[in-house]
CSV table of C-alpha atoms in Angstrom, one decimal:
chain,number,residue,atom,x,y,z
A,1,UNK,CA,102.2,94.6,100.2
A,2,UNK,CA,105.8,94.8,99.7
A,3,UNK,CA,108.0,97.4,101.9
A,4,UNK,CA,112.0,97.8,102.4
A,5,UNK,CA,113.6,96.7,105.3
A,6,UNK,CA,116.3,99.4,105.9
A,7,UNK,CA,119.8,99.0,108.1
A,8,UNK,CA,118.8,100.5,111.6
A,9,UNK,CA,118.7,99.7,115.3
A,10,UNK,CA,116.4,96.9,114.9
A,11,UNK,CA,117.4,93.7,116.3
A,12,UNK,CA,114.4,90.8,116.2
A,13,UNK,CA,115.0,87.4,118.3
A,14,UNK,CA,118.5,89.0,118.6
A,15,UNK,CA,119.6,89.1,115.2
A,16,UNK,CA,120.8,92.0,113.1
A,17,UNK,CA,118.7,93.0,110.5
A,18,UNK,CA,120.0,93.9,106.8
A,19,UNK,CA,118.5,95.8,103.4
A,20,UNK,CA,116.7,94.2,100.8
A,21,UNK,CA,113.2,94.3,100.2
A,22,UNK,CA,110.7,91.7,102.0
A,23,UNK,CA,107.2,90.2,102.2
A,24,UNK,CA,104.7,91.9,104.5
A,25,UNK,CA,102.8,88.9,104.5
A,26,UNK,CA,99.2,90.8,105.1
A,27,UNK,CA,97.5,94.1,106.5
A,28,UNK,CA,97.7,93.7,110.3
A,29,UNK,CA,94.8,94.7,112.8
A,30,UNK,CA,96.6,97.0,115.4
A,31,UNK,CA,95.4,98.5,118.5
A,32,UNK,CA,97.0,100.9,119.9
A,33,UNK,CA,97.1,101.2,123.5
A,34,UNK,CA,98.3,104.5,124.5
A,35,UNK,CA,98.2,105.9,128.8
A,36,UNK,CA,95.2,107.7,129.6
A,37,UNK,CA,97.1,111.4,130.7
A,38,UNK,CA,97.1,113.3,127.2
A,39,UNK,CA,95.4,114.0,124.2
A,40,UNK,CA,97.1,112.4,121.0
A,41,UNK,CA,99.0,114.3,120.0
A,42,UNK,CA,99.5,116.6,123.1
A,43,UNK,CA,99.3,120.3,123.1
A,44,UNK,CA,102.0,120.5,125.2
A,45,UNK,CA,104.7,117.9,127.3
A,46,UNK,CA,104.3,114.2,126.2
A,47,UNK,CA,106.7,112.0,124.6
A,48,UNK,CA,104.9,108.8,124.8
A,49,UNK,CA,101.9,110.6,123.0
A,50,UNK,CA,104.1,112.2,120.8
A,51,UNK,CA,105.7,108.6,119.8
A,52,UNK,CA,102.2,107.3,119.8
A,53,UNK,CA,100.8,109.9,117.2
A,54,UNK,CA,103.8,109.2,114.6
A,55,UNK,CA,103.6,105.7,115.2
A,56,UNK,CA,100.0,105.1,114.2
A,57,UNK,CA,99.8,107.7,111.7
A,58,UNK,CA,102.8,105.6,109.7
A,59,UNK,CA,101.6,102.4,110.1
A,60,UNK,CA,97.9,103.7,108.7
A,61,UNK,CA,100.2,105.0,106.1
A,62,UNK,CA,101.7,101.7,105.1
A,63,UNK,CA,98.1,100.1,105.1
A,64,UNK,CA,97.1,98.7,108.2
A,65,UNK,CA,94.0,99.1,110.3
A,66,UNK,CA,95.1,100.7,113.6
A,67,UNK,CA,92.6,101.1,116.5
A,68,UNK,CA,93.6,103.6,118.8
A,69,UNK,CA,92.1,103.5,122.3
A,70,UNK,CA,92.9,106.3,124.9
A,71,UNK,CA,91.5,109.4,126.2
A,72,UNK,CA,90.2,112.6,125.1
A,73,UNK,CA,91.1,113.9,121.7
A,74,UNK,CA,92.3,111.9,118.6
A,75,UNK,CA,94.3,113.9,116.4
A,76,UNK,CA,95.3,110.6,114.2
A,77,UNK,CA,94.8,108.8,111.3
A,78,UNK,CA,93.3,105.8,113.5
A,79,UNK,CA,90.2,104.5,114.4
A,80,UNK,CA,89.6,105.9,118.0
A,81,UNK,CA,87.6,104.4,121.0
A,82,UNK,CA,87.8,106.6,124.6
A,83,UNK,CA,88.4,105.0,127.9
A,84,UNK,CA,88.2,108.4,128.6
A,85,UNK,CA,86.3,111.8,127.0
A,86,UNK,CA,88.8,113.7,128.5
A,87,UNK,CA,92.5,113.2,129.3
A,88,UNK,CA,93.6,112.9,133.0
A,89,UNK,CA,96.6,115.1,133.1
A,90,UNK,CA,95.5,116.9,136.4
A,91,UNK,CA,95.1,113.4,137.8
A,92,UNK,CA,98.9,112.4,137.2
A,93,UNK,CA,100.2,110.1,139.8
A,94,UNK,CA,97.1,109.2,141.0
A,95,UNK,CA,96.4,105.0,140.1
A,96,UNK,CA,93.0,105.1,139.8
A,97,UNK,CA,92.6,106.4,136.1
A,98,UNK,CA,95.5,104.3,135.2
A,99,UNK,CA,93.8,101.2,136.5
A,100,UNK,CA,90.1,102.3,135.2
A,101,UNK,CA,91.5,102.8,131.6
A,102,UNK,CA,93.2,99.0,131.8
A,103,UNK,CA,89.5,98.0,133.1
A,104,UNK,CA,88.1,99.8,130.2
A,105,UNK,CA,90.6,98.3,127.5
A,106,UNK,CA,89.9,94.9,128.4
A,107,UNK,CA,86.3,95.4,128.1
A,108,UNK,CA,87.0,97.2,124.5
A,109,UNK,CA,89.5,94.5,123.0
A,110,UNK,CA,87.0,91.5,123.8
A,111,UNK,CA,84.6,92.8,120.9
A,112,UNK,CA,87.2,93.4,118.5
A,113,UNK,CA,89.3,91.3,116.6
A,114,UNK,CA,93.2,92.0,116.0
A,115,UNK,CA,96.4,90.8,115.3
A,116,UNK,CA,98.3,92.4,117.8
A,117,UNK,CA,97.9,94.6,120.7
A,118,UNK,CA,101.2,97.4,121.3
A,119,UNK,CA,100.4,98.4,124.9
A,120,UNK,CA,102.1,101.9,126.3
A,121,UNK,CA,100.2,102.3,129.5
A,122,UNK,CA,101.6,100.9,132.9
A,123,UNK,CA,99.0,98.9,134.0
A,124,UNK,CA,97.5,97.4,130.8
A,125,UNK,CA,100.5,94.8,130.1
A,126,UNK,CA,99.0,93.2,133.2
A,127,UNK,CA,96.3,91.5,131.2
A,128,UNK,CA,98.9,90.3,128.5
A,129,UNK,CA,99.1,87.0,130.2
A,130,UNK,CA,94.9,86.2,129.3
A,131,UNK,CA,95.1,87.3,126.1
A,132,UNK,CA,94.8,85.4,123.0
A,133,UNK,CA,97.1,87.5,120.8
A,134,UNK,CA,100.4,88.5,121.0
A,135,UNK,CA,101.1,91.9,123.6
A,136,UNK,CA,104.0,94.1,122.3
A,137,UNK,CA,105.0,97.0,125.0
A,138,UNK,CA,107.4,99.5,124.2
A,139,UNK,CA,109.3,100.4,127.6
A,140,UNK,CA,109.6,104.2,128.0
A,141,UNK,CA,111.3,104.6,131.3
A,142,UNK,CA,114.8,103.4,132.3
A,143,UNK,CA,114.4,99.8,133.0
A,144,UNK,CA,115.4,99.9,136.5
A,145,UNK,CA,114.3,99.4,139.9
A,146,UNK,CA,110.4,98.8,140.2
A,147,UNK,CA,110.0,99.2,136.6
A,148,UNK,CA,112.3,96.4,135.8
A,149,UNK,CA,110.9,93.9,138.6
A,150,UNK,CA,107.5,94.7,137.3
A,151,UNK,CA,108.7,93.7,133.5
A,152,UNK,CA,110.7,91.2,135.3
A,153,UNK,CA,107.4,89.1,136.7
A,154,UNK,CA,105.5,89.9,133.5
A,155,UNK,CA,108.0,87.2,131.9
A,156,UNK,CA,106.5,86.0,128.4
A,157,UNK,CA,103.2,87.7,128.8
A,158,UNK,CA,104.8,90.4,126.8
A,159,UNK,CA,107.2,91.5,124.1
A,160,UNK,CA,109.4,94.1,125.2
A,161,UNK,CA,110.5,96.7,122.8
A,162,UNK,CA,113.6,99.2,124.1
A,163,UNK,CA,114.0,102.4,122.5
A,164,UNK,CA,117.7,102.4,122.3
A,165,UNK,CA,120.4,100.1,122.7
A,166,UNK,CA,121.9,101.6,126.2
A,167,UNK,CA,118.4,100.9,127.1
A,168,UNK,CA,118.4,97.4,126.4
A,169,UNK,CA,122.2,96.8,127.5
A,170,UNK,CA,121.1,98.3,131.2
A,171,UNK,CA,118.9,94.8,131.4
A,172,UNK,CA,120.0,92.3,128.7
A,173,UNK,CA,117.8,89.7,131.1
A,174,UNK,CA,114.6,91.3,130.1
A,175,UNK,CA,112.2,90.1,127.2
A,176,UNK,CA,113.5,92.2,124.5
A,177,UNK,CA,112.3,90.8,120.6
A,178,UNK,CA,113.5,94.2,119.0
A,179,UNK,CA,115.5,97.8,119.9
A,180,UNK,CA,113.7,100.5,117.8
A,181,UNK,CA,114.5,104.6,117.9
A,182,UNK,CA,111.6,106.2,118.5
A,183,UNK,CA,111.3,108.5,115.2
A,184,UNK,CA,109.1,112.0,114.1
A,185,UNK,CA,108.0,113.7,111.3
A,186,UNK,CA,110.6,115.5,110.5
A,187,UNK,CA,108.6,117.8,107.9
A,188,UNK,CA,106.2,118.9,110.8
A,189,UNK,CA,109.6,121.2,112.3
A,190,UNK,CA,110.8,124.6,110.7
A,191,UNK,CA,114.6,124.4,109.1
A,192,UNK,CA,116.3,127.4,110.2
A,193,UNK,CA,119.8,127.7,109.3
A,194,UNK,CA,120.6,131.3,111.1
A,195,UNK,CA,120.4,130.9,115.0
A,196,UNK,CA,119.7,133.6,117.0
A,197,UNK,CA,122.1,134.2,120.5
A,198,UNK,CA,120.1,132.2,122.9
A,199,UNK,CA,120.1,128.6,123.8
A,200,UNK,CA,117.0,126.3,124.8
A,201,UNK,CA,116.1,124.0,127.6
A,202,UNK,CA,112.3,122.3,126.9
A,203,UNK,CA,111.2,119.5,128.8
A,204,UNK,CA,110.0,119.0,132.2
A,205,UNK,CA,110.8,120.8,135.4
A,206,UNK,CA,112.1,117.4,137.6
A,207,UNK,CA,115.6,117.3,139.1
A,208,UNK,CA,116.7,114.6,137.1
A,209,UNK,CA,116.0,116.6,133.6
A,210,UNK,CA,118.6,119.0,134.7
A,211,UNK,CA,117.2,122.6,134.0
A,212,UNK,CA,119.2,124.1,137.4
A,213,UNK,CA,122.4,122.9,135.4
A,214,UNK,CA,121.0,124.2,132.0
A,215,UNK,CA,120.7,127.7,133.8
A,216,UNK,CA,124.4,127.6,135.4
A,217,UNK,CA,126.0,126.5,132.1
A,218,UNK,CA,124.3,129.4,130.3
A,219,UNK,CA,125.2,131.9,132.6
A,220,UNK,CA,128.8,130.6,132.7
A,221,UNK,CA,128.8,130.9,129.3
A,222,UNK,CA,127.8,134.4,129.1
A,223,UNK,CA,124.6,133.4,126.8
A,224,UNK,CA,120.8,133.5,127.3
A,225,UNK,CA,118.5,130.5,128.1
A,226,UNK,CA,115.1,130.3,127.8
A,227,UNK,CA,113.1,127.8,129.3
A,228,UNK,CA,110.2,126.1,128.4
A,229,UNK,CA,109.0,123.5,130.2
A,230,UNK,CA,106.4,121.7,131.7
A,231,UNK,CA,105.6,122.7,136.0
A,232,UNK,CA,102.1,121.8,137.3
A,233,UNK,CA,102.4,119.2,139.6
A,234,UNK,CA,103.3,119.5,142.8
A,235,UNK,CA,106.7,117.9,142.7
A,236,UNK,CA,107.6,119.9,139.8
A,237,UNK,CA,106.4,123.1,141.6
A,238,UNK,CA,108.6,122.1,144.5
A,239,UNK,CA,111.6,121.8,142.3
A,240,UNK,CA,111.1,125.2,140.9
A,241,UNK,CA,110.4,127.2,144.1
A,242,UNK,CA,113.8,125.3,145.9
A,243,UNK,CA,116.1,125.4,142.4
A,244,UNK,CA,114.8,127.3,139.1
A,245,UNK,CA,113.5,129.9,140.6
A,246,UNK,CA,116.6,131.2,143.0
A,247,UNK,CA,118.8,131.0,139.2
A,248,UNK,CA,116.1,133.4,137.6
A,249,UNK,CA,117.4,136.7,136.7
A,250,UNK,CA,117.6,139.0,133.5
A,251,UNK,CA,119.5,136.2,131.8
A,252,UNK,CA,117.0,133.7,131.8
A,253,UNK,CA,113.2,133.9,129.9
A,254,UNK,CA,110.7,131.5,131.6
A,255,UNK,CA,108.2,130.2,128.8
A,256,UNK,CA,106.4,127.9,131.1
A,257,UNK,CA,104.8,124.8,128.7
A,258,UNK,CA,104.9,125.1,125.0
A,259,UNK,CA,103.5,123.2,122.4
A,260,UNK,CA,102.5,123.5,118.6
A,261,UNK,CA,104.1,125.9,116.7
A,262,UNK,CA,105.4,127.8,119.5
A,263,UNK,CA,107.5,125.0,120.2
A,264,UNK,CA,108.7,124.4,116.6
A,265,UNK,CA,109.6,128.5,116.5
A,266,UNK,CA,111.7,128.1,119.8
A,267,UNK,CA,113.3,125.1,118.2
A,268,UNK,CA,114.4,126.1,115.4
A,269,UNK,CA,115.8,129.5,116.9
A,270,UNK,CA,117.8,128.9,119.5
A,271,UNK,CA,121.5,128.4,118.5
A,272,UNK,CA,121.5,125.0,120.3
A,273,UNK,CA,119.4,123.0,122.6
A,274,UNK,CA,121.0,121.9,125.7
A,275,UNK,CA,119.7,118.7,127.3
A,276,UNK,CA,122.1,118.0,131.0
A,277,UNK,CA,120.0,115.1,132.0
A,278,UNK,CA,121.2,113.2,135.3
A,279,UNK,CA,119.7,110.6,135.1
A,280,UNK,CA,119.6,107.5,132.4
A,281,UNK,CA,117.3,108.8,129.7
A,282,UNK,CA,115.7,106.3,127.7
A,283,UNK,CA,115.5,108.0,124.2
A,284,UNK,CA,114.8,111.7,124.7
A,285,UNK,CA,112.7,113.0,121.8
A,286,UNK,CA,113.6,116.4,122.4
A,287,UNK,CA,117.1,116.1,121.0
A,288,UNK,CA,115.6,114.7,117.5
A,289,UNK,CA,113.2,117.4,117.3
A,290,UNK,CA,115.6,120.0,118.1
A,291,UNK,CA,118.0,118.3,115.1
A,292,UNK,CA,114.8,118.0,112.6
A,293,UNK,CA,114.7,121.8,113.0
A,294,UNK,CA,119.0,121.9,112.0
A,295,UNK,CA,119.5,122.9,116.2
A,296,UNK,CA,122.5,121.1,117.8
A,297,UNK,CA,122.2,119.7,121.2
A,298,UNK,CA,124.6,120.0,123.8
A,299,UNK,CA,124.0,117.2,126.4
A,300,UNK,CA,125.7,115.0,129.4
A,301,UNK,CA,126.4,112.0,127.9
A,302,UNK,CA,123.8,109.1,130.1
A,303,UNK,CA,121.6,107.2,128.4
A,304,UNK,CA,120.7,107.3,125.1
A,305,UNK,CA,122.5,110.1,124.0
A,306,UNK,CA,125.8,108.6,122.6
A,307,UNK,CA,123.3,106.7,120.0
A,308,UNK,CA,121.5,110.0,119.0
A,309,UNK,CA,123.9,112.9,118.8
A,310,UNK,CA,127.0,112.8,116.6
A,311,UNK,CA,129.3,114.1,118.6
A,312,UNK,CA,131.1,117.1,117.0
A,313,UNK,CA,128.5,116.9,114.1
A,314,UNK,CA,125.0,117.2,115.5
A,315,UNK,CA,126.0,118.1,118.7
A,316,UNK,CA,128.5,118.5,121.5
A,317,UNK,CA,128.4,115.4,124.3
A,318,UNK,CA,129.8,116.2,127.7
A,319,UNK,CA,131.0,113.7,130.5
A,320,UNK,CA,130.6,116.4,133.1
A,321,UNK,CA,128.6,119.5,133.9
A,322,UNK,CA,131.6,121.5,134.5
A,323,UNK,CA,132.1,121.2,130.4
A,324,UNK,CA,128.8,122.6,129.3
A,325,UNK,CA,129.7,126.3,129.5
A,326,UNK,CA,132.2,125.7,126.5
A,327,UNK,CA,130.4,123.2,124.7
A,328,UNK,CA,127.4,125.9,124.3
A,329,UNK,CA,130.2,128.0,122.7
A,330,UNK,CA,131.6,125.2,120.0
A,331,UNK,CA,128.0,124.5,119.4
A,332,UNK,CA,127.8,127.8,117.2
A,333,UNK,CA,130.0,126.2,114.6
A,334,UNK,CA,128.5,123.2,114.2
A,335,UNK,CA,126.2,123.2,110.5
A,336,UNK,CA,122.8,122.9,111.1
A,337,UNK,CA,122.4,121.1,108.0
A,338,UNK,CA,124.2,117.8,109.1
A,339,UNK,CA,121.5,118.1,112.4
A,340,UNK,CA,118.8,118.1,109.8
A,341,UNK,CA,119.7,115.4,107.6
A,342,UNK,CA,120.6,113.3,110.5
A,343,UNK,CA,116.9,113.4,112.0
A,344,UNK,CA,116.0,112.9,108.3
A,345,UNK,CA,117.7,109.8,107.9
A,346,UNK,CA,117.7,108.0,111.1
A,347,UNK,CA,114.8,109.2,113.3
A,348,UNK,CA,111.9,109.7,111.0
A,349,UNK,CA,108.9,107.9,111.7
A,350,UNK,CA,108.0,106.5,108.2
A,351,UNK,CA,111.0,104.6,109.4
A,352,UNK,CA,109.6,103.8,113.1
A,353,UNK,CA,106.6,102.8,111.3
A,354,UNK,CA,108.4,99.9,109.7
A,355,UNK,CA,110.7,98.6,111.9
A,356,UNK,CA,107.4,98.0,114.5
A,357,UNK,CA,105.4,96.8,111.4
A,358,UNK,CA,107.9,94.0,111.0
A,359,UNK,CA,108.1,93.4,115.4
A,360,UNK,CA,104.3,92.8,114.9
A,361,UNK,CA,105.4,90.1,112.0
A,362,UNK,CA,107.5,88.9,114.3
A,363,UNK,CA,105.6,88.2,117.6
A,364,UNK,CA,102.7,86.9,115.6
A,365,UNK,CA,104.5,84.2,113.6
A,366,UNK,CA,106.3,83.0,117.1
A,367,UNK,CA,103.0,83.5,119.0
């Protein structure tokens, strides 16, 4: 099997990596460790499943044999085994079902026999350290605090993937062997080149995802906001009560959670997405889906998003909240055509699919 290595955010052991075409030396046996909280792919909110879902459905593309173990539904191309028949969503934040589905891999992965394990639940890395074969772990959060003394103490046990360079740069110290975009589908969202007058928030409803500024920029800017977004546990309830639902008023449509095509309509609608995040975000799938459907994003530039919107292109990037209100505005004449090809082109997750294909190359032949 031969595939093309293309230019991209990849950096194995460090080094850049360049085009040309290389060996994939053989099909790899994958599993594919995703956390135990959603279906793959979710209904509704749930990036890491979202990620998971593209991820294994391109590598079974390119011609390996992917195992997928986690809860409830399998909506993949994958091989599936359950730690769970049902996803525990309603059981978020509590450790138990984290902990029984890391019990219940272990058990699964000693009867099976693979190449490579690419762990994305919390707990499971924990049992890198007895394995025989090599542990790759894509970190999702900002690696900070706890989480980074936790990937701190795992040490070699693991390969640690980030999924963006301002990622990786916040903890240069960790175990990094690669930097890889998360990527989607991009054929799976609805083009629309006509917007309607109304801009989008979607995510979750947690202080640091910003939807109390989301609302204040809107209304600033004299436009309409709807918001979809994820609000049923308790700290996200708590959030609403004390912040969204004070801002509510004729101005503002509350969708609660979306997913499916809902979600792809809404996308591809609004005249931009607007993403005011305060805190670090890691990646932020949000913004590539709203560009895969040719909607800019207008966001505070933390994180990731100085590597994933073009600013003045595919979007408008703001250093503070007070510039939002005009940014929504310019965002009207940006062409949604340059949003689409850039999720085309950099973020798809044929793409993703590759650059992890060639990580798993990697950590087995220095394994």
């Amino acid at each position: 099997m031969w595939a093309r290595r293309q230019t991209g955010p990849v950096v194995p052991n460090g080094r850049p990596t360049h085009g040309g075409f290389i060996p994939v030396s053989r099909r790899l046996r994958i599993a594919m460790i995703a956390p135990p909280w959603f279906d793959l792919p979710p209904e509704g909110y749930g990036g890491i499943e979202y990620m998971c879902s593209y991820l294994v459905d391109g590598l079974v593309d390119r011609g390996h044999q992917v195992t997928l173990v986690s809860s409830g539904r399998n909506g993949t191309k994958a091989q599936h085994l359950r730690t769970y028949e049902f996803p525990q969503w309603r059981r978020l934040g509590e450790p138990l079902p984290d902990l029984v589905h890391a019990a219940s891999v272990r058990h699964i992965l000693r009867s099976m026999e693979i190449d490579v394990i690419h762990d994305h639940s919390l707990m499971g890395p924990l049992l890198a350290e007895e394995r025989a074969v090599p542990t790759v772990v894509t970190a999702h959060e900002p690696v900070a605090g706890d989480y980074r003394k936790y990937f701190s103490l795992l040490g070699n046990s693991v390969r640690l993937v980030a999924i963006s360079s301002s990622q990786r740069m916040s903890a240069p110290d960790m175990n990094w062997c690669a930097t890889v975009h998360n990527g989607i589908d991009p054929a799976s969202f609805r083009f629309r080149k006509e917007k309607e007058d109304w801009i989008l928030f979607l995510g979750q409803c947690i202080p640091h995802k910003g939807m109390h500024t989301a609302i204040d920029a809107a209304r600033a800017a004299g436009v309409r906001i709807r918001i979809a977004a994820k609000c049923g546990e308790p700290a996200e309830i708590e959030y609403f009560e004390s912040e969204i639902r004070p801002r509510l008023g004729d101005d503002v449509d509350w969708l609660g959670e979306v997913g499916g095509e809902r979600k792809r309509s809404l996308l591809s609608e609004a005249r931009c997405l607007i993403f005011p995040i305060a805190w670090d975000e890691p990646f932020g799938m949000v913004m590539i889906e709203a560009m895969a459907s040719g909607t800019p994003v207008v966001a505070l530039n933390r994180g990731s998003v100085g590597e994933i919107v073009d600013n003045g292109v595919t979007g408008i990037v703001c250093d503070s909240p007070a510039d939002l209100p005009a940014a929504v505005e310019r965002s009207r004449h940006l062409d949604p055509e340059n949003c689409r090809e850039a999720s085309v082109s950099r973020f798809n997750s044929a793409l993703m699919a590759e650059r992890y294909e060639h990580v798993y190359e990697s950590v087995i032949e220095s394994r």
